[in-house]
Amino acid sequence: VLIINKDLMKIGGTIVSLEAIDRDDPKTGNGLISYTLEDLDPSDEEFLTVSPNGDLILNSSANIGRYRVVIRAKDQG
C-alpha cells in the first residue's frame, strides 16, 4: 500500500524505487530486469510511469482516490 500526498510530491518525482534481483547464472545472459505497469486503468496511465530501472514516477496530478497499481518485474530468462 502506497499513500501519495500530492501536495508533497512534485511532478516528475520518484514515488518509490523498486529492485528485483535475478539470481540466474550471469553467463547465460540473464540478470537484466524490466519493469512494467500492469492492469492500470487507461485513464490513469498518464499520471504514473515506471522507468527501466524500477522507479515509479509521478507524471501529473491524479484525481484524489485509490488506485490499484501492479508493477511486474520480469527477467530475460
mmCIF file of C-alpha atoms in Angstrom:
data_model
loop_
_atom_site.group_PDB
_atom_site.id
_atom_site.type_symbol
_atom_site.label_atom_id
_atom_site.label_comp_id
_atom_site.label_asym_id
_atom_site.label_seq_id
_atom_site.Cartn_x
_atom_site.Cartn_y
_atom_site.Cartn_z
ATOM 1 C CA VAL A 1 0.000 0.000 0.000
ATOM 2 C CA LEU A 2 1.359 3.350 -1.048
ATOM 3 C CA ILE A 3 -0.090 6.663 0.058
ATOM 4 C CA ILE A 4 0.814 9.625 -2.136
ATOM 5 C CA ASN A 5 0.331 13.116 -0.788
ATOM 6 C CA LYS A 6 0.063 15.144 -3.977
ATOM 7 C CA ASP A 7 0.828 18.317 -2.007
ATOM 8 C CA LEU A 8 4.257 16.920 -1.088
ATOM 9 C CA MET A 9 5.138 15.144 -4.349
ATOM 10 C CA LYS A 10 6.478 17.061 -7.319
ATOM 11 C CA ILE A 11 5.666 16.209 -10.919
ATOM 12 C CA GLY A 12 8.453 14.089 -12.374
ATOM 13 C CA GLY A 13 9.484 12.907 -8.913
ATOM 14 C CA THR A 14 10.078 9.320 -7.890
ATOM 15 C CA ILE A 15 7.350 7.902 -5.665
ATOM 16 C CA VAL A 16 9.197 4.683 -4.856
ATOM 17 C CA SER A 17 12.207 2.789 -6.237
ATOM 18 C CA LEU A 18 11.833 -0.939 -6.729
ATOM 19 C CA GLU A 19 14.578 -3.507 -7.032
ATOM 20 C CA ALA A 20 14.124 -7.056 -8.252
ATOM 21 C CA ILE A 21 17.046 -9.473 -8.330
ATOM 22 C CA ASP A 22 17.593 -12.107 -10.997
ATOM 23 C CA ARG A 23 19.589 -14.899 -9.395
ATOM 24 C CA ASP A 24 20.199 -16.778 -12.659
ATOM 25 C CA ASP A 25 23.730 -17.512 -13.793
ATOM 26 C CA PRO A 26 25.062 -14.244 -15.343
ATOM 27 C CA LYS A 27 26.894 -16.271 -18.034
ATOM 28 C CA THR A 28 23.535 -17.178 -19.592
ATOM 29 C CA GLY A 29 22.828 -13.552 -20.490
ATOM 30 C CA ASN A 30 20.296 -13.108 -17.713
ATOM 31 C CA GLY A 31 20.464 -10.601 -14.920
ATOM 32 C CA LEU A 32 18.513 -7.863 -16.685
ATOM 33 C CA ILE A 33 15.175 -6.948 -15.165
ATOM 34 C CA SER A 34 12.441 -4.990 -16.930
ATOM 35 C CA TYR A 35 9.533 -3.310 -15.160
ATOM 36 C CA THR A 36 6.045 -2.653 -16.499
ATOM 37 C CA LEU A 37 2.795 -1.279 -15.090
ATOM 38 C CA GLU A 38 0.049 -3.880 -15.288
ATOM 39 C CA ASP A 39 -3.749 -3.600 -15.076
ATOM 40 C CA LEU A 40 -3.739 0.198 -14.789
ATOM 41 C CA ASP A 41 -6.930 1.860 -15.955
ATOM 42 C CA PRO A 42 -6.206 3.615 -19.293
ATOM 43 C CA SER A 43 -7.409 6.925 -17.873
ATOM 44 C CA ASP A 44 -4.765 6.639 -15.111
ATOM 45 C CA GLU A 45 -1.820 5.758 -17.375
ATOM 46 C CA GLU A 46 -0.844 9.361 -17.960
ATOM 47 C CA PHE A 47 -0.066 10.169 -14.326
ATOM 48 C CA LEU A 48 2.193 7.189 -13.498
ATOM 49 C CA THR A 49 5.092 5.517 -15.269
ATOM 50 C CA VAL A 50 7.725 3.029 -14.240
ATOM 51 C CA SER A 51 11.254 3.614 -15.507
ATOM 52 C CA PRO A 52 13.533 0.859 -16.844
ATOM 53 C CA ASN A 53 15.439 0.863 -13.547
ATOM 54 C CA GLY A 54 12.277 0.408 -11.416
ATOM 55 C CA ASP A 55 11.390 3.950 -10.342
ATOM 56 C CA LEU A 56 7.664 4.661 -10.087
ATOM 57 C CA ILE A 57 7.332 8.258 -11.313
ATOM 58 C CA LEU A 58 4.530 10.777 -10.905
ATOM 59 C CA ASN A 59 3.925 12.455 -14.299
ATOM 60 C CA SER A 60 0.974 14.674 -13.427
ATOM 61 C CA SER A 61 -1.542 15.255 -10.677
ATOM 62 C CA ALA A 62 -4.029 12.461 -10.235
ATOM 63 C CA ASN A 63 -7.582 12.711 -9.061
ATOM 64 C CA ILE A 64 -7.987 12.109 -5.354
ATOM 65 C CA GLY A 65 -8.850 8.486 -4.746
ATOM 66 C CA ARG A 66 -7.467 4.991 -4.540
ATOM 67 C CA TYR A 67 -5.553 3.359 -7.345
ATOM 68 C CA ARG A 68 -4.508 -0.237 -7.718
ATOM 69 C CA VAL A 69 -1.020 -0.254 -9.183
ATOM 70 C CA VAL A 70 0.623 -3.537 -10.170
ATOM 71 C CA ILE A 71 4.237 -3.452 -11.272
ATOM 72 C CA ARG A 72 5.622 -6.528 -12.973
ATOM 73 C CA ALA A 73 9.333 -7.284 -12.787
ATOM 74 C CA LYS A 74 10.487 -9.732 -15.443
ATOM 75 C CA ASP A 75 13.886 -11.193 -16.162
ATOM 76 C CA GLN A 76 15.204 -12.097 -19.573
ATOM 77 C CA GLY A 77 15.456 -15.850 -18.989
#
